[in-house]
Amino acid sequence: MSNNIDVHLGKRLRRRRRLLGLTQQQLAGTVGVRFQQIQKYECGANRISAARLWQLSEALEVPVGYFYDGLADARHETTEGGEMFARKETLDLIRAYYLLGERPRRRLLDLAKSLNGGPEHADA
């Protein structure tokens, strides 16, 4: 049985893996496990040991603390907000955004803010 911490770590693992465009198979090969193990980690079915968490953080180029970010607030997330970054569309948009140069990124961000309803959202 999984608990909320295992599920949270698994979601953070999946989010980062997808953001980097890695498959479960690729990540599994990097840390020396089978892809099924990555699947189990990502859904919270299997607990991630401290040593494995370290390997995953190295492979995903994040500090170990990344996996715990937002844990205290996780129970307060709405389903909509909590799942927003897990959507393929969102991750595709983020990847495309970071492929742009600095100036086009700024212009795109300004455009997105302007489409959100007006000046009160411009600095949000």
Backbone as a ProteinNet text record, in pm:
[ID]
protein_1_A
[PRIMARY]
MSNNIDVHLGKRLRRRRRLLGLTQQQLAGTVGVRFQQIQKYECGANRISAARLWQLSEALEVPVGYFYDGLADARHETTEGGEMFARKETLDLIRAYYLLGERPRRRLLDLAKSLNGGPEHADA
[TERTIARY]
83.8	0	87.5	49.5	126.4	73.1	157.9	108.3	126.7	78.3	78.2	217.8	316.2	452.8	506.3	483.3	528	462	334.6	260.9	316.9	343.4	397.9	534.5	624.2	755.5	743.3	650.6	629.1	581.5	491.8	443.8	556.1	640	752.4	851.8	873.3	960.5	906.9	779.1	717.3	725	693.9	694.9	832.8	936.5	1072.1	1116.7	1086.3	1123.8	1060.9	932.7	862.9	914.7	943.9	995.6	1127	1207.6	1334.3	1315.8	1193.9	1167.2	1222.6	1239.8	1291.2	1177.3	1199	1103	1134.3	1040.2	1064.9	1181.6	1190.4	1298.6	1434.4	1442.5	1568.9	1613.1	1519.7	1553.7	1593.3	1519.2	1549.3	1690.8	1728.9	1863.3	1970.9	1943.7	2040.6	2064.8	1958.2	1974.5	1984.8	1978.9	2002.4	1884.8	1763.5	1644.9	1565.1	1460.9	1372.4	1268.2	1214.5	1118.2	994.4	961	845	864.6	990.8	1020.3	995.2	1031.6	1005.5	854.8	778.9	632.2	579	630.1	583.4	621.7	740.3	779.1	684.9	657.8	578.2	433.8	378.9	240.7	236.3	352.5	357.9	338.3	337.5	317.9	440.3	558.5	682.3	750.1	801.6	872.6	1012.3	1058.4	1191.1	1289.5	1392.7	1492.8	1575.4	1644.6	1728.9	1837.2	1899.2	2005	1949.1	1831.7	1770.1	1726.2	1676.7	1636.3	1757.3	1871.7	1994.7	2029.4	2021.5	2051.3	1954.5	1828.6	1728.2	1753.8	1790.8	1818.5	1937.9	2038.9	2154.9	2115.1	2037.9	1996.4	1906.6	1823.8	1729	1781.6	1905.8	1974.1	1897	1852.2	1784.5	1839.6	1831.6	1870.4	1766.5	1806	1713.5	1590.5	1610.3	1500.3	1390	1422	1321.1	1200.8	1226.6	1118.5	1023.2	1072.7	991	924.6	964	904.6	752.8	686.3	540.6	472	548.3	487.9	390.6	428.8	341.3	211.1	217.4	98.4	21.1	76.5	16.1	-125.6	-150.4	-284.7	-388.2	-339.6	-430.3	-451.6	-375.4	-389.8	-525.1	-580.6	-700.6	-657.8	-745.8	-713	-671	-741.3	-709.6	-568.3	-536.4	-405	-294.5	-319.4	-219.3	-186.6	-281.7	-260.9	-220.5	-229.1	-201.6	-63.3	38.5	173.7	199.7	109.1	124	69.6	-4.5	-61.8	45.8	33.6	129.1	133.3	17.5	9	91.7	83.2	158.5	307.8	349	491	544.5	464.6	505.5	524.9	434.6	444.5	569.3	598.5	716.7	844.2	849.5	967.4	987.8	880.4	889.4	933.4	880.1	913.7	1064.2	1122.5	1264.2	1356.6	1302.8	1383.3	1399.5	1314.5	1320.4	1434.7	1478.8	1576.3	1509.2	1590.6	1538.3	1433.7	1461.9	1368.1	1234.6	1235.5	1107	1030.2	1104.1	1035.9	962.3	1029.2	967.8	843.3	854	740.5	624.1	655.9	551	484.2	563.4	508.3	417.5	461.2	377.7	246.6	254.7	135	38.9	92.2	7.6	-60.3	13.7	-44.9	-154.1	-133.5	-234	-361.7	-350	-466.7	-546.9	-489.6	-551	-655.4	-680.2	-789.8	-760.6	-642	-621.4	-504.8	-492.4	-376.8	-361.4	-471.8	-458.4	-384.3	-376.9	-305.4	-165.6	-130.1	-4.4	117.8	113.1	228.5	211.1	108.7	84.1	180
-119.3	0	124.6	218.5	341.7	443	535	644.8	774.4	882.1	1009.6	1058.3	1029	1072	996.6	865.6	785.7	833.9	865.4	914.7	1050	1138.2	1270.1	1257.4	1176.2	1156.9	1099.8	1006.3	946.8	1048	1137.7	1242.5	1337.2	1371.4	1460.3	1391.2	1262.6	1184.2	1183.8	1152.8	1149.6	1286.7	1390.4	1526.3	1562.1	1537.2	1572.1	1486	1356.2	1266.6	1313.6	1346.2	1391.5	1526.4	1613.9	1745.6	1733	1635	1612.2	1529.9	1481.4	1403.8	1262.7	1208.8	1073.3	972.6	854.9	746.1	676.6	597.2	518.3	423.1	368.6	275.7	344.8	466.1	539.4	569.8	616	646.9	520.4	414	286.9	240.3	250.2	210.7	293	419.7	509.2	473	433.2	403.7	254.3	169.9	26.7	-53.5	-15	-94.1	-119	-199.1	-221.2	-110.5	-88.2	21.1	-0.3	-126.4	-153.5	-95.8	-94.3	-36.7	113.8	179.9	323.8	347.1	262	273	264.3	169.6	150.8	269.4	324.3	443.9	559.1	576.8	691.4	687.5	569.9	563.9	549.3	541.1	531.8	391.7	291.8	153.9	100.6	144.2	104.3	226.4	208.8	314.8	329.8	453	481.2	490.1	405.9	409.1	537.4	569.4	690	680.2	563.9	546.2	561.7	504.6	514.6	658.2	726.3	865.9	950.8	919.9	990.3	964.3	838.7	804.5	875.7	876.3	941.8	1092.4	1152.3	1296.4	1327.3	1242	1259.9	1243.8	1141.5	1114.4	1224.3	1282.3	1385	1526.8	1535.3	1663.6	1760.2	1709	1790.8	1752.7	1844.2	1805.9	1710	1629.9	1534.8	1607.1	1726.9	1805.2	1834.3	1830.6	1854.3	1762.6	1637.8	1539.9	1572.7	1645.1	1679.9	1817.2	1894.2	2027.1	2016.9	2099.9	2104.2	1994.9	1911.8	1800.9	1849.9	1955.2	2007.2	2061.4	2114	2170.7	2069.6	1950.8	1852.8	1815.5	1807.5	1768.3	1877.9	2000.6	2112	2140.7	2068.2	2090.5	2042.7	2117.3	2068	1971	1886.3	1791	1864.9	1969.6	2047.7	2103	2172.2	2233.4	2131.6	2026.5	1924.1	1845	1829.1	1749.7	1834.3	1965.4	2053.8	2027.2	2011	1992.7	1849.9	1760.2	1622.7	1605	1703.2	1693.5	1703.4	1622	1622.9	1760.2	1821.4	1952.3	2056.2	2055.1	2149.8	2126.1	2001.3	1970	2003.9	1979.9	2017.5	2168.3	2243.8	2389.8	2437.1	2377.9	2416.2	2385.2	2266.8	2230.9	2331.2	2360.7	2454.1	2592.5	2634.9	2765.5	2776	2671.8	2678.1	2654.9	2617.5	2609.1	2746.4	2840.4	2976.2	3054.2	3157	3248.1	3333.2	3410.3	3488.8	3591.9	3665.2	3768.8	3710.1	3606.3	3547.2	3488	3432.3	3379.2	3489.7	3603.4	3717	3765.9	3773.4	3818.4	3719.6	3591.5	3490.2	3497.1	3515.4	3528.5	3650.2	3761.5	3882.5	3859.6	3790.7	3760	3672.4	3567.8	3478.3	3552.9	3640.5	3718.8	3811.6	3869.4	3961.2	3887.6	3762.8	3683.6	3636.7	3649.1	3598.5	3692	3806.3	3888.1	4032.6	4078.1	4220.4	4253.2	4382.1	4433.2	4376.1	4339.9	4288.7	4155.1	4085.5	3957.9	3970.9	4090.1	4109.7	4077.7	4100.1	4073.8	3950.6	3874.5	3755.9	3646.3
0	0	0	-80.9	-88.2	12.2	50.2	131.3	53.7	108.5	37.1	0.5	82.7	52.2	-69	-74.2	-188.4	-317.6	-310	-426.9	-470.4	-374.3	-406.5	-474.2	-418.1	-477.5	-618.4	-636	-767.5	-870	-828.2	-919.6	-958.9	-861.7	-891.1	-985.1	-963.6	-1050.6	-1193.7	-1209.7	-1342.6	-1409.7	-1333.7	-1389	-1443.5	-1366.1	-1408.7	-1527	-1522.7	-1632.4	-1762.3	-1757	-1876.5	-1923.9	-1830.2	-1866.9	-1943.7	-1906.1	-1975.2	-2103.2	-2126.6	-2247.1	-2241.9	-2122.4	-2106.5	-2098.2	-2152.3	-2134	-2002.1	-1955.9	-1835.6	-1859.7	-1979.3	-2015.8	-2008.6	-2060.1	-2057.7	-1915.7	-1834.3	-1695.2	-1620.5	-1643.2	-1577.6	-1610.9	-1737.6	-1778.3	-1710.8	-1691.8	-1628.7	-1482.6	-1412.1	-1269.3	-1239	-1343.9	-1324.9	-1273	-1312.8	-1278	-1405.6	-1396.1	-1510.6	-1516	-1634.7	-1650	-1563.6	-1535.3	-1449.8	-1310.1	-1265.7	-1134.3	-1136	-1244.5	-1257	-1255.4	-1325	-1324	-1182	-1105.5	-967.8	-879.7	-900.9	-826.9	-860.3	-989.2	-1032.5	-983.8	-965.2	-915	-762.9	-700.3	-554.8	-501.1	-590.1	-546.6	-473.3	-512.9	-446.4	-386.4	-268.4	-198.9	-258.4	-271.2	-325.9	-209.4	-212.8	-106.4	-117.3	-10.6	-9.7	-116.9	-130.9	-230.8	-372.2	-397.1	-529.9	-557.2	-456.1	-473.1	-512.4	-452.6	-488.7	-635.2	-678.5	-818.3	-913.8	-877.6	-961.5	-969.6	-857.4	-858.7	-947.8	-946.1	-1033.2	-1179.5	-1209.5	-1347.5	-1402.5	-1315.4	-1357.7	-1336	-1287.6	-1269.7	-1180.1	-1066.4	-966	-828.7	-732.6	-596.4	-538	-442.4	-380.3	-325.4	-273.9	-218.7	-318.7	-448.9	-552.8	-534.4	-499.7	-488.4	-373.6	-275.1	-159.3	-170.2	-271.7	-289	-296.8	-219	-221.5	-142.8	-74	-0.1	107.1	178.6	283.8	226.3	104.2	40.9	-42.6	-63.7	-154.4	-112.9	14.4	59.3	33.4	6.7	-18.1	-166.7	-253.2	-396.7	-445.5	-537.3	-603.3	-711.1	-752.5	-858.5	-984	-1018.8	-1138.5	-1131	-1024.4	-1011.8	-995.7	-923.2	-901.5	-1025.9	-1112.7	-1234	-1353.3	-1341.7	-1454.5	-1514.5	-1430.5	-1482.1	-1528.1	-1501.3	-1547.8	-1688.8	-1738.4	-1872.8	-1979.4	-2082.8	-2193.6	-2260.7	-2278.8	-2342.9	-2266.9	-2135.5	-2053.9	-2068.8	-2064.1	-2075.8	-2214.5	-2318.1	-2453.8	-2463.8	-2403.4	-2405.4	-2331.8	-2217.7	-2140.2	-2218.4	-2279.6	-2359.5	-2473.6	-2546.3	-2658.9	-2610.3	-2497.7	-2439.9	-2414	-2354.5	-2320.3	-2438.8	-2552.4	-2673.8	-2739.2	-2699.1	-2752.3	-2687.3	-2755.2	-2696	-2589.2	-2516.5	-2404.8	-2448.8	-2555	-2598.9	-2647.1	-2733.4	-2773.2	-2654.3	-2556.5	-2436.7	-2363.6	-2347	-2276.6	-2350.8	-2483.3	-2564	-2554.5	-2557.6	-2545.1	-2407.6	-2303.9	-2169.3	-2159.1	-2213.6	-2213.3	-2288.6	-2402.5	-2479.8	-2398.8	-2336.5	-2257.7	-2143.4	-2076.9	-1968.3	-2019	-2137.1	-2191.8	-2230.8	-2269.6	-2307.3	-2186.4	-2069.4	-1947.6	-1890.5	-1951.3	-1903.7	-1873.1	-1892.1	-1872.3	-1783.9	-1750.1	-1678.4	-1537.6	-1472.3	-1335.5	-1332.3	-1447.3	-1452.9	-1512.6	-1556.2	-1627.5	-1543.9	-1413.7	-1329.4	-1244.1	-1266.4	-1183.9	-1217.2
[MASK]
++++++++++++++++++++++++++++++++++++++++++++++++++++++++++++++++++++++++++++++++++++++++++++++++++++++++++++++++++++++++++++

